[in-house]
Short mmCIF file of C-alpha atoms in Angstrom, two decimals:
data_model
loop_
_atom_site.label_atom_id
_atom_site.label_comp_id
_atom_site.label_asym_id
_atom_site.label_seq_id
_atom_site.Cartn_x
_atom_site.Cartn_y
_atom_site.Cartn_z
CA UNK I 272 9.78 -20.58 16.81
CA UNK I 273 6.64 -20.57 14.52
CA UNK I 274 5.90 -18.02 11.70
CA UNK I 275 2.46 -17.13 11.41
CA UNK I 276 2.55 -14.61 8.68
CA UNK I 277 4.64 -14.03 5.39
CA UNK I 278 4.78 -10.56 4.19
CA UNK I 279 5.45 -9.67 0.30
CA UNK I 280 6.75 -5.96 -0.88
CA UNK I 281 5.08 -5.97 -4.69
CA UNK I 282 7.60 -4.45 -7.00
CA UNK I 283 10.52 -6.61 -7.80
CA UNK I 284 10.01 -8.70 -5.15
CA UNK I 285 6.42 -10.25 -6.91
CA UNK I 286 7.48 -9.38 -10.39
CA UNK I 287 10.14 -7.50 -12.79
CA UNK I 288 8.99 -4.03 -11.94
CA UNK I 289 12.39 -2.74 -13.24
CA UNK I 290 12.29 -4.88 -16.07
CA UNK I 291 8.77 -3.49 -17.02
CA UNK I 292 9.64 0.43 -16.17
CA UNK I 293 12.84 0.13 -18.12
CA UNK I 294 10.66 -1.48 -21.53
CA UNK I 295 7.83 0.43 -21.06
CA UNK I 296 10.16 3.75 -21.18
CA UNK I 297 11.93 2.47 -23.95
CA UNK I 298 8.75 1.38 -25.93
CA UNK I 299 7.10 5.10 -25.27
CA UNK I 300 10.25 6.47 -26.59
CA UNK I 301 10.43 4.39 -29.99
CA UNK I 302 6.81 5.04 -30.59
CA UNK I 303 7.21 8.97 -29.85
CA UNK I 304 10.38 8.82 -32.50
CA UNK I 305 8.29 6.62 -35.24
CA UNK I 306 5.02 9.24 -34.88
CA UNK I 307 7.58 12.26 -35.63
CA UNK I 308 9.34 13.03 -32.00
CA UNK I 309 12.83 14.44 -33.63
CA UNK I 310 15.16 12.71 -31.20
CA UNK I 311 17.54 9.52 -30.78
CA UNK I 312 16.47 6.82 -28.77
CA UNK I 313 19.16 7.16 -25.99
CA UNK I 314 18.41 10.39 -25.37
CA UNK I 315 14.90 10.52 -25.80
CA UNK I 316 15.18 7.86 -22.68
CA UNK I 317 17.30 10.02 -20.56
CA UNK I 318 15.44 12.78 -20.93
CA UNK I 319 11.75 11.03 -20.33
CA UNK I 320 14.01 9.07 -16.96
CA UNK I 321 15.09 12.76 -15.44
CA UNK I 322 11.51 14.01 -15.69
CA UNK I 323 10.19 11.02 -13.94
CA UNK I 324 12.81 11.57 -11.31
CA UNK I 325 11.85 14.96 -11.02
CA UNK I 326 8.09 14.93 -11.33
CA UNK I 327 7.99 11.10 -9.40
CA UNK I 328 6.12 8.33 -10.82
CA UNK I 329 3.02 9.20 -10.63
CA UNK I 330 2.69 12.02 -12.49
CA UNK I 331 0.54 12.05 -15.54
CA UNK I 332 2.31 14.72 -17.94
CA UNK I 333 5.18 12.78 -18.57
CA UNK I 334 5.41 12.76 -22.46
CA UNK I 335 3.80 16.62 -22.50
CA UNK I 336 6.96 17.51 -20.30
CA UNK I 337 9.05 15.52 -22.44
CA UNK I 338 8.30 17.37 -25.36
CA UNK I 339 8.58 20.15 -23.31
CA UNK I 340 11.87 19.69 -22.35
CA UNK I 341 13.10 19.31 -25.77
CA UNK I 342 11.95 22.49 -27.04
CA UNK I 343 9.12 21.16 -28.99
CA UNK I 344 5.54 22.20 -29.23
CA UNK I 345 2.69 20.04 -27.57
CA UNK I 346 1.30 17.47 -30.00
CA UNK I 347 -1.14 15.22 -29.00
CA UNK I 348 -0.22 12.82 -31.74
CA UNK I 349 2.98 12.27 -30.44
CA UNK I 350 2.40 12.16 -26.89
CA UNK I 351 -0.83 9.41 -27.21
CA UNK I 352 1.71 7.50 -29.29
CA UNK I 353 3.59 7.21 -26.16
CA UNK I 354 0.89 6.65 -23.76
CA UNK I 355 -0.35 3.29 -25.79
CA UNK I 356 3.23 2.23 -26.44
CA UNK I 357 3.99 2.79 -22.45
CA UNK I 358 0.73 1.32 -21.50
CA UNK I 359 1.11 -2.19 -23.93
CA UNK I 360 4.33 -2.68 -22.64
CA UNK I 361 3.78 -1.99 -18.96
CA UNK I 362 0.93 -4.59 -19.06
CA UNK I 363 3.01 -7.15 -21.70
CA UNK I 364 5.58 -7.26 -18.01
CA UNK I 365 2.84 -7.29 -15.69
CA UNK I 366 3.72 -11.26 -14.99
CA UNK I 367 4.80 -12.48 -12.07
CA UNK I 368 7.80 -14.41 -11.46
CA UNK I 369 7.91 -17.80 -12.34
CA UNK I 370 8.35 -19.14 -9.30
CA UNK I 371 5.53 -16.40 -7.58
CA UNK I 372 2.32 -18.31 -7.40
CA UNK I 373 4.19 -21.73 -6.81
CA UNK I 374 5.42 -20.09 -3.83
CA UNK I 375 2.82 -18.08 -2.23
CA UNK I 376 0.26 -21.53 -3.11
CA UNK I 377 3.26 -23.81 -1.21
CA UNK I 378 2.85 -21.14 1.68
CA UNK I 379 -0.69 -21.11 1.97
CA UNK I 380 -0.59 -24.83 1.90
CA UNK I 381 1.57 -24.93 4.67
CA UNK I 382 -1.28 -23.00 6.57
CA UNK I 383 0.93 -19.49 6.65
CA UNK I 384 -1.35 -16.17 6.19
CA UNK I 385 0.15 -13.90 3.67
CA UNK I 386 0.22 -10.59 3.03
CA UNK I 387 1.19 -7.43 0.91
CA UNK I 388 2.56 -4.84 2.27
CA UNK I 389 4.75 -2.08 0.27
CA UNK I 390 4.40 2.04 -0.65
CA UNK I 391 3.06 3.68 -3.02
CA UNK I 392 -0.58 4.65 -4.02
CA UNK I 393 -3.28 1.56 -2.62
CA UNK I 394 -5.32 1.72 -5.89
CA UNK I 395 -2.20 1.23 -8.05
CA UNK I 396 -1.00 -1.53 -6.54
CA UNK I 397 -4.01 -3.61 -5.87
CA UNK I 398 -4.53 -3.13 -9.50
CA UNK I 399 -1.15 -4.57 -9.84
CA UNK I 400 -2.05 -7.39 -7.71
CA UNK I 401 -5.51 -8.55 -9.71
CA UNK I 402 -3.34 -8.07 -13.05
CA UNK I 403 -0.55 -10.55 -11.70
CA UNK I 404 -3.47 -12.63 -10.79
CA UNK I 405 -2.21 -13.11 -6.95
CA UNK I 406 -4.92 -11.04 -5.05
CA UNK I 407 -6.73 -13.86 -3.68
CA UNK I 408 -3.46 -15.35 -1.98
CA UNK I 409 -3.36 -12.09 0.79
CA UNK I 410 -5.33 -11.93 3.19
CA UNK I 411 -4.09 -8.32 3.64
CA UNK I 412 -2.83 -5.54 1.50
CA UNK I 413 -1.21 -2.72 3.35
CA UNK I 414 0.27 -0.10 1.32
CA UNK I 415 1.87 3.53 2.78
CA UNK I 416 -0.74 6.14 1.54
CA UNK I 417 -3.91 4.44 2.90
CA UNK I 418 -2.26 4.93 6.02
CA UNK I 419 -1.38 8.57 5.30
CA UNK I 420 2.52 7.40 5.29
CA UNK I 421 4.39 8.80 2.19
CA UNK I 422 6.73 5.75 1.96
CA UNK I 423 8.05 2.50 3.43
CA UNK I 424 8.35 3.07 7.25
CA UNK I 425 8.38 1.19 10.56
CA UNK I 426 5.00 1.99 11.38
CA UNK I 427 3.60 0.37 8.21
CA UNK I 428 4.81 -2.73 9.86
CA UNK I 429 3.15 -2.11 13.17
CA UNK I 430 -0.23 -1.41 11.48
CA UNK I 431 0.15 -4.77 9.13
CA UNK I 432 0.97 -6.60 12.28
CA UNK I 433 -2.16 -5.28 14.04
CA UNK I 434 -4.46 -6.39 11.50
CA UNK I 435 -3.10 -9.58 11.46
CA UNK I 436 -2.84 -9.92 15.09
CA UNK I 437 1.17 -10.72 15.27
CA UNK I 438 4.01 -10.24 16.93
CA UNK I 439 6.93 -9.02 15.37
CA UNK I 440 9.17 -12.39 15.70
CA UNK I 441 6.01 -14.35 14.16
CA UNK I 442 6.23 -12.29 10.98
CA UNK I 443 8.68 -12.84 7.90
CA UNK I 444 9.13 -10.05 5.80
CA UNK I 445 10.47 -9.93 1.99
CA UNK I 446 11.89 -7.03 -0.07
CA UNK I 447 14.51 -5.87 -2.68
CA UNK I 448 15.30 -2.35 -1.43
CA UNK I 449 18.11 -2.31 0.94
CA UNK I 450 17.51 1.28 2.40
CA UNK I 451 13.34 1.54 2.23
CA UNK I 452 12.14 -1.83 2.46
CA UNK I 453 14.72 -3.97 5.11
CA UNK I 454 15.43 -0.53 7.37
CA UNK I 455 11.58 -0.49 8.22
CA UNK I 456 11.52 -4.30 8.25
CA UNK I 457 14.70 -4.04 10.62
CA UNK I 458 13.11 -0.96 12.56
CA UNK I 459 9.84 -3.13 13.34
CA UNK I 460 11.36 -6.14 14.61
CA UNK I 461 10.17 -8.63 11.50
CA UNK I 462 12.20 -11.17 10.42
CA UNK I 463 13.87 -9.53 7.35
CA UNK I 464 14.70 -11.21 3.80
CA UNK I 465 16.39 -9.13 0.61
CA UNK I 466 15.20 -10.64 -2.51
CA UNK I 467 18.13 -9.71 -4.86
CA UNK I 468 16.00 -8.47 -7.84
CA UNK I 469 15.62 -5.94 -9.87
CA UNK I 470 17.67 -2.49 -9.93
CA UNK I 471 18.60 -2.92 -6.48
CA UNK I 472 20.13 -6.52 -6.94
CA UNK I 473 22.94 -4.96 -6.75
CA UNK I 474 24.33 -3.07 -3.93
CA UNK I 475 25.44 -4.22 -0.33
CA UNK I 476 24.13 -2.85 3.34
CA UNK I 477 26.03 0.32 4.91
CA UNK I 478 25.10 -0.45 8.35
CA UNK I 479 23.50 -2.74 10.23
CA UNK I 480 19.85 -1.16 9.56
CA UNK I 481 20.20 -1.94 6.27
CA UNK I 482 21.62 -5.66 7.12
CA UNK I 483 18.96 -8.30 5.91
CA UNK I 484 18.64 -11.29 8.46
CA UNK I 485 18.05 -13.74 5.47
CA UNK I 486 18.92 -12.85 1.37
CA UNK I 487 17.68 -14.65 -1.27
CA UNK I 488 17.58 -14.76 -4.96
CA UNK I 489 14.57 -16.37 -6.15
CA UNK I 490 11.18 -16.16 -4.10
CA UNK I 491 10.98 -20.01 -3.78
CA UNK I 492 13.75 -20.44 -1.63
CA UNK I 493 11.63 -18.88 1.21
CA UNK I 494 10.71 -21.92 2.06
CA UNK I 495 13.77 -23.62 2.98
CA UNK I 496 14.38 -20.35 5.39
CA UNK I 497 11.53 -20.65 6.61
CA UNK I 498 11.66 -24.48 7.69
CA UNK I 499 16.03 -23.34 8.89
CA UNK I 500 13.56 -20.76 11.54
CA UNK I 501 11.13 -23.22 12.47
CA UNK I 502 13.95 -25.93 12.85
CA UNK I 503 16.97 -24.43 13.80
CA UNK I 504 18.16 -27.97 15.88
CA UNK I 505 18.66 -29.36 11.92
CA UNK C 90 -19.24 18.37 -58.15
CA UNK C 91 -15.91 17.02 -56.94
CA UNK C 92 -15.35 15.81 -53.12
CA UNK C 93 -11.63 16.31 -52.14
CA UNK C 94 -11.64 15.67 -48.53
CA UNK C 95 -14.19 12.94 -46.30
CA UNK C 96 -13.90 13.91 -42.42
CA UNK C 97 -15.47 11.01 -40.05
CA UNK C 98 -16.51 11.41 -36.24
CA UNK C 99 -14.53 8.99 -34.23
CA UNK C 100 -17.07 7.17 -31.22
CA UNK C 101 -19.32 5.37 -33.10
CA UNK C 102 -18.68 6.41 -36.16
CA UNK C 103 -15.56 5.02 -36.62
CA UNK C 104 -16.15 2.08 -33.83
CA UNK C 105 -18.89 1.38 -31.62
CA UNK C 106 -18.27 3.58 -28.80
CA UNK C 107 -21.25 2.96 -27.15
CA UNK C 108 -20.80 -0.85 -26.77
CA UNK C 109 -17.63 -0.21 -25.33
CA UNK C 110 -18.87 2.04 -22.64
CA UNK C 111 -21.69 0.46 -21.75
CA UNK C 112 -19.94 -3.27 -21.43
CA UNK C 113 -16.91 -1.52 -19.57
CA UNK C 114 -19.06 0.00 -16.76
CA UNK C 115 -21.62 -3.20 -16.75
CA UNK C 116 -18.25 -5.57 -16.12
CA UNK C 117 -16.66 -2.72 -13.42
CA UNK C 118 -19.21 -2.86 -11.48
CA UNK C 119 -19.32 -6.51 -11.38
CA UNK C 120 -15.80 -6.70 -10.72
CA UNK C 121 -16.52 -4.41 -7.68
CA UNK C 122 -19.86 -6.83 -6.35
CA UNK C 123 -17.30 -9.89 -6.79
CA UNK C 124 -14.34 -7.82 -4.83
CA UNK C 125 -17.17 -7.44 -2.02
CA UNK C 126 -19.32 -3.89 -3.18
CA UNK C 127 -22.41 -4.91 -1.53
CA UNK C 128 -24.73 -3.84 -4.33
CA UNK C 129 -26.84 -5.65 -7.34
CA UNK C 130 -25.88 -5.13 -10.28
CA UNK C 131 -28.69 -2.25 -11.67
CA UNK C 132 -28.26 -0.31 -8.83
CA UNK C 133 -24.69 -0.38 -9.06
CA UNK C 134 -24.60 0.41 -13.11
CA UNK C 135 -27.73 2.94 -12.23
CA UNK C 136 -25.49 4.96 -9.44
CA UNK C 137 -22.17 4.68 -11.65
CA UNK C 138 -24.14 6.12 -15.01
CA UNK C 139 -25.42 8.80 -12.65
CA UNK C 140 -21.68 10.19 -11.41
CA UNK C 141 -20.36 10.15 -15.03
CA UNK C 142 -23.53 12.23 -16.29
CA UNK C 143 -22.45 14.40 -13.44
CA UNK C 144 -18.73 14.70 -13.34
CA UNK C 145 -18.23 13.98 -16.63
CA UNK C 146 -16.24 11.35 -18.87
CA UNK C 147 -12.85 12.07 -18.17
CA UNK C 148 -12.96 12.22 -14.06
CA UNK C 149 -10.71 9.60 -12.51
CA UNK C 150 -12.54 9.20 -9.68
CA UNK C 151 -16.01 7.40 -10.67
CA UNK C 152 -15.22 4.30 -9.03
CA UNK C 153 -14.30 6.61 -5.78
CA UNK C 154 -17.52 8.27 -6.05
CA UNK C 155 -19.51 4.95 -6.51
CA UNK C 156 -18.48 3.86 -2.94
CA UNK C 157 -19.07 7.94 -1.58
CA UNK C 158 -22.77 7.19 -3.29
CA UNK C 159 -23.17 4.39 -1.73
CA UNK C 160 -22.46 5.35 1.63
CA UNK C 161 -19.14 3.16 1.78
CA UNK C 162 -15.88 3.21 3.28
CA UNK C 163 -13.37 4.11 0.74
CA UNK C 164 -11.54 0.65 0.01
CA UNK C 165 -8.28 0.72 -2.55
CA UNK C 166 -9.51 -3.56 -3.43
CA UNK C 167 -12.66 -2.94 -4.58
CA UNK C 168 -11.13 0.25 -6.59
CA UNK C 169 -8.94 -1.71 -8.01
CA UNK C 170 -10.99 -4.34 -9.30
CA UNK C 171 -13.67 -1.48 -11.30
CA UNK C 172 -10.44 0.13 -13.08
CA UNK C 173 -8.61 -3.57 -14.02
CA UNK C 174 -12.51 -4.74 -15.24
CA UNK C 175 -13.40 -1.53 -16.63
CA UNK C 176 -9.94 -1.03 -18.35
CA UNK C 177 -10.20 -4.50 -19.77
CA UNK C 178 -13.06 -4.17 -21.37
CA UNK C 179 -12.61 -1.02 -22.59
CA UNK C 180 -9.76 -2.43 -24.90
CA UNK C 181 -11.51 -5.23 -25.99
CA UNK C 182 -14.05 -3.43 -27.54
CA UNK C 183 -12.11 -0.89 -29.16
CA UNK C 184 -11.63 -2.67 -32.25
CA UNK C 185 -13.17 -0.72 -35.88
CA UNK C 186 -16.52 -1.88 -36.69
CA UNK C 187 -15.89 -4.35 -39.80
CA UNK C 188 -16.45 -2.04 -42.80
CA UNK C 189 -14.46 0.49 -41.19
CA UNK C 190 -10.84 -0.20 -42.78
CA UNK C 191 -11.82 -1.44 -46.24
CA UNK C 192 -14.02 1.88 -46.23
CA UNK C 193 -11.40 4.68 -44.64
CA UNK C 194 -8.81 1.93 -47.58
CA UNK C 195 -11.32 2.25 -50.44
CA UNK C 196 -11.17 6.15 -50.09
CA UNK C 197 -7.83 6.38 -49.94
CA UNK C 198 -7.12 4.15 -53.16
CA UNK C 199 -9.58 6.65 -54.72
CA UNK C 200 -7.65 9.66 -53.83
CA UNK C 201 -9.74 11.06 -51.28
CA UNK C 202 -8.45 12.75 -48.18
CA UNK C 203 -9.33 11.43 -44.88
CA UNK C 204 -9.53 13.59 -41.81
CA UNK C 205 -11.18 12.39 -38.23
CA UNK C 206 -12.94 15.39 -36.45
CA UNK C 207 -14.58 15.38 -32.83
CA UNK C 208 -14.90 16.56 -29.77
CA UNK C 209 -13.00 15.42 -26.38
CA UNK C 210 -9.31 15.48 -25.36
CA UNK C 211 -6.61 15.71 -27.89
CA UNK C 212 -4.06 13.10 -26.41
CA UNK C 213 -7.84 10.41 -25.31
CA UNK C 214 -8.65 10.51 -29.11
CA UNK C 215 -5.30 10.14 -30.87
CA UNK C 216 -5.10 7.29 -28.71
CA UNK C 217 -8.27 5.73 -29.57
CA UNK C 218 -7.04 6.00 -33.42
CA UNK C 219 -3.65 4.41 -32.57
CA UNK C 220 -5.36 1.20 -30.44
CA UNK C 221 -8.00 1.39 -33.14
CA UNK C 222 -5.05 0.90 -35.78
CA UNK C 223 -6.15 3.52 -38.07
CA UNK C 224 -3.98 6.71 -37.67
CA UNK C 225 -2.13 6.30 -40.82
CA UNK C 226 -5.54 6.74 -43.00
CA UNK C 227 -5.74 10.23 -41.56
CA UNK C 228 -3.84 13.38 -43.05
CA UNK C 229 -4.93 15.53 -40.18
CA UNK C 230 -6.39 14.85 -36.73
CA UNK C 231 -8.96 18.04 -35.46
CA UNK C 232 -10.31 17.53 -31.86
CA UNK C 233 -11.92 20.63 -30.32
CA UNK C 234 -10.34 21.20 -27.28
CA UNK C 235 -6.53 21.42 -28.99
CA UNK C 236 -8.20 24.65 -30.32
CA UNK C 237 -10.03 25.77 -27.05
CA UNK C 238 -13.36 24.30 -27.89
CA UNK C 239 -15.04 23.09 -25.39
CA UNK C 240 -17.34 20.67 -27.75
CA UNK C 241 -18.31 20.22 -31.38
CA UNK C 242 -18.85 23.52 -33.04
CA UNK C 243 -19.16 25.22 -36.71
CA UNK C 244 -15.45 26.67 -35.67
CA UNK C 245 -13.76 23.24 -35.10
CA UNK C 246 -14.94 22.62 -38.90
CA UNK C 247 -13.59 25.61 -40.03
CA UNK C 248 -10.57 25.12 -38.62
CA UNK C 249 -10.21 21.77 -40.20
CA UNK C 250 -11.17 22.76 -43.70
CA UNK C 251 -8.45 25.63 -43.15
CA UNK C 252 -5.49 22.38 -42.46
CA UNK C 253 -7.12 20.62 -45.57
CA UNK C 254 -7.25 23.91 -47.86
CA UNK C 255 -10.71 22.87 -48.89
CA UNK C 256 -13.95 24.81 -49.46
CA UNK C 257 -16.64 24.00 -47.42
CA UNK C 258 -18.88 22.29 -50.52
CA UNK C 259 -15.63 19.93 -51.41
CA UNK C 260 -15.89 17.87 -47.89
CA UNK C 261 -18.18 15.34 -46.18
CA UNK C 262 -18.84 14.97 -42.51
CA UNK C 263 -19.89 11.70 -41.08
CA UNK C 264 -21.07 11.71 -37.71
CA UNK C 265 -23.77 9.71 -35.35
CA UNK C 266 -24.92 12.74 -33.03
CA UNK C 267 -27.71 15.32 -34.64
CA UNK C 268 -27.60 17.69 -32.15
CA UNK C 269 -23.51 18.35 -32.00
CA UNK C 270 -21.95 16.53 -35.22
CA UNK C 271 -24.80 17.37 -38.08
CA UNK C 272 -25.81 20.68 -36.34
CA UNK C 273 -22.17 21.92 -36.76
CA UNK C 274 -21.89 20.59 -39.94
CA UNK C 275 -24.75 21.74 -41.29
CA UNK C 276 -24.03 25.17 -39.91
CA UNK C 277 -20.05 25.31 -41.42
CA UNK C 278 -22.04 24.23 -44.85
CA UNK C 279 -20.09 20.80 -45.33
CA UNK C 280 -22.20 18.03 -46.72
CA UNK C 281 -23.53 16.08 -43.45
CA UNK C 282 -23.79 12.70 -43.40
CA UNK C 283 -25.62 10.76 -40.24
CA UNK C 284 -24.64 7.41 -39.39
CA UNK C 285 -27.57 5.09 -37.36
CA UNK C 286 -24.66 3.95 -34.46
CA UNK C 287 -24.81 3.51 -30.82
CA UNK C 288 -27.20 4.90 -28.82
CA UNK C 289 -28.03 7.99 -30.86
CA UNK C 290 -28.94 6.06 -33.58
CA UNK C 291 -32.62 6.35 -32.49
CA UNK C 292 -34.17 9.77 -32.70
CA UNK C 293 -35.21 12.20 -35.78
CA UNK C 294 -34.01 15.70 -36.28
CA UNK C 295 -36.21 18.09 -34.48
CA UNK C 296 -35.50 21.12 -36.80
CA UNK C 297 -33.77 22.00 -40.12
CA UNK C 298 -30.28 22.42 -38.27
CA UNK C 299 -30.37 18.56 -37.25
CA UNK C 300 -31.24 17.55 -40.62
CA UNK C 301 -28.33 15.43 -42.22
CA UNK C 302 -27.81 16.02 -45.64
CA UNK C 303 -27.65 12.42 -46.26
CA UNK C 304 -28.12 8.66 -43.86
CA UNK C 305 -26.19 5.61 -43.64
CA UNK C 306 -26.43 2.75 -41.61
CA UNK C 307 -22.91 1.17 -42.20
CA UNK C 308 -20.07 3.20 -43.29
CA UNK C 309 -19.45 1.25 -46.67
CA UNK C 310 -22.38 3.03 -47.37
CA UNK C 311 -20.49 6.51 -48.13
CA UNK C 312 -18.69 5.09 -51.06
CA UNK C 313 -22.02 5.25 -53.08
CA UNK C 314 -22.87 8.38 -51.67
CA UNK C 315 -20.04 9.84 -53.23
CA UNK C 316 -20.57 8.46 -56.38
CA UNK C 317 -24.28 10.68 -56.09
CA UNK C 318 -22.56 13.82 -54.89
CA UNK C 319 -20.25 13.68 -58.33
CA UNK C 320 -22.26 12.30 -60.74
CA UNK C 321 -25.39 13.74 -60.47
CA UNK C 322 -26.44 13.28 -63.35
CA UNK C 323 -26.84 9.00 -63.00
#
């Protein structure tokens, strides 16, 4: 058996999103409370967390609604207080792993095509990509919405594997979420890896959809699966 | 004659707005040729300049548009690589022109007021101030659209001197732009003071309304002009 292609998912699996999300909340909180925001800390945070669960993660009122939802009138002090604070830190965690580019360079190396593939909005995460300084190691990027598909799904797989003219046992795929990322993997017929990082570290499969074919903990050991495939007679 | 309160324009009066804009949109669109935009470089900035003088400074979409323009495929990479450039390089050059802190500091030590007035978005401009590192010089922030002004105007000044419980003859505007900043100035019958910055530093007043009260080239300058106003007499 030969793998052709190695497939990333971005966040957490590429670099700390949660880590990042988590700080740059925090940060945006602090600096809300230090330009006037009457609130602690704690629940400043658990407020600004339930309107990003409500409103999704791409909405751009965030610190409006979170005055909002405290009772407080708009203030544009406060809230671009915030918006730098969120912004400094979201870029201080844009990093990638430690192990990231000594991987994907090992892989490339080895003569394996890689690619991106995860959801979320195209222009986001290819800006993600050029600020982790990894975009020239994938020859593809496939995210959901450019594909009109509102999240992870089986057919994001089928339409990665087109454009790099695979078949499904020819393709390794690696992700951190359990129920988006490895049931679409599953679905498609990749060869499916959990990276255990992040939020969703934590947390075992409820079926067999869910059940990863290989789990690993840092990105590097990809390799070593990847030689167990190609070798299984060892 | 006593002044009690200075007010000061933000973009380039405070820091040298149009620098920044210029270099961001110069280095976004090179970003773009290197991420495969088939263009040159003028034609690119040319087209680019063209959709922000039409859809103004605040649509997200410019770097969209660009590849609509130029009869192109929509393509998230290339995206990506204008907004990472242009973002960039919009940071790096918001930094305060050198004589701006020891100035808005001088004035302060002397028991001035300091106020910023302008036009744009509230939340765009308080940032600007934060990343600028010059918030804490101001008492009071007064950006026209937080009072449903659509640009610079004689209200916006009123408004202000209303927050600062001044009379019109106790307060000094410095701004770069004749035609919005001085004109509204003039007309709300604070003293006007032009500064020669960015790209409107070229050009004369056309009529009386334009006509600054006073001209500076650096903003150190108003310390002396201050020292005029109240002692006449030297």
């Amino acid at each position: 058996l030969k793998i052709k292609t190695v497939l990333f998912d971005i966040d957490d699996t590429l670099y700390d999103a949660s880590l990042q999300m988590r700080n740059a909340r925090l940060n945006a909180v602090r600096a809300m409370i230090e330009a006037g925001l009457p609130v602690d800390i704690e629940s400043g945070y658990r407020v600004l967390k339930d309107i990003v669960n409500e409103h999704g993660q791409y909405y751009n009122k965030h610190f409006d609604a979170l005055l909002k939802n405290l009772g407080l009138k708009w203030n544009p002090r406060v809230i671009a207080a915030g918006v730098v604070a969120y912004r400094e830190t979201n870029l201080a965690y844009l990093k990638p792993f430690p192990d990231t580019i000594p991987t994907l360079l090992r892989l490339r190396e080895s003569g394996y095509k890689l690619g991106a593939l995860s959801d979320g909005l195209p222009v986001k995460q290819a800006q993600k990509l050029i600020q982790l300084g990894i975009q020239h190691f994938f020859e593809r990027v496939c995210i959901s919405e450019e594909f009109g598909l509102k999240k992870m799904a089986p057919r994001l797989f089928e339409i990665c594997l087109q454009e790099f003219s695979n078949k499904p046992a020819e393709v390794i795929f690696i992700g951190n979420d359990l129920t988006s990322d490895i049931v679409s993997a599953n679905k498609a017929g990749v060869i499916s890896v959990r990276i255990r990082m992040g939020d969703s570290r934590i947390g075992e499969p409820v079926n067999s959809d869910e059940k990863p074919k290989y789990e690993i903990r840092n990105l590097s050991e990809i390799i070593s699966i990847i030689n167990k495939i190609e070798n299984p007679e060892k």
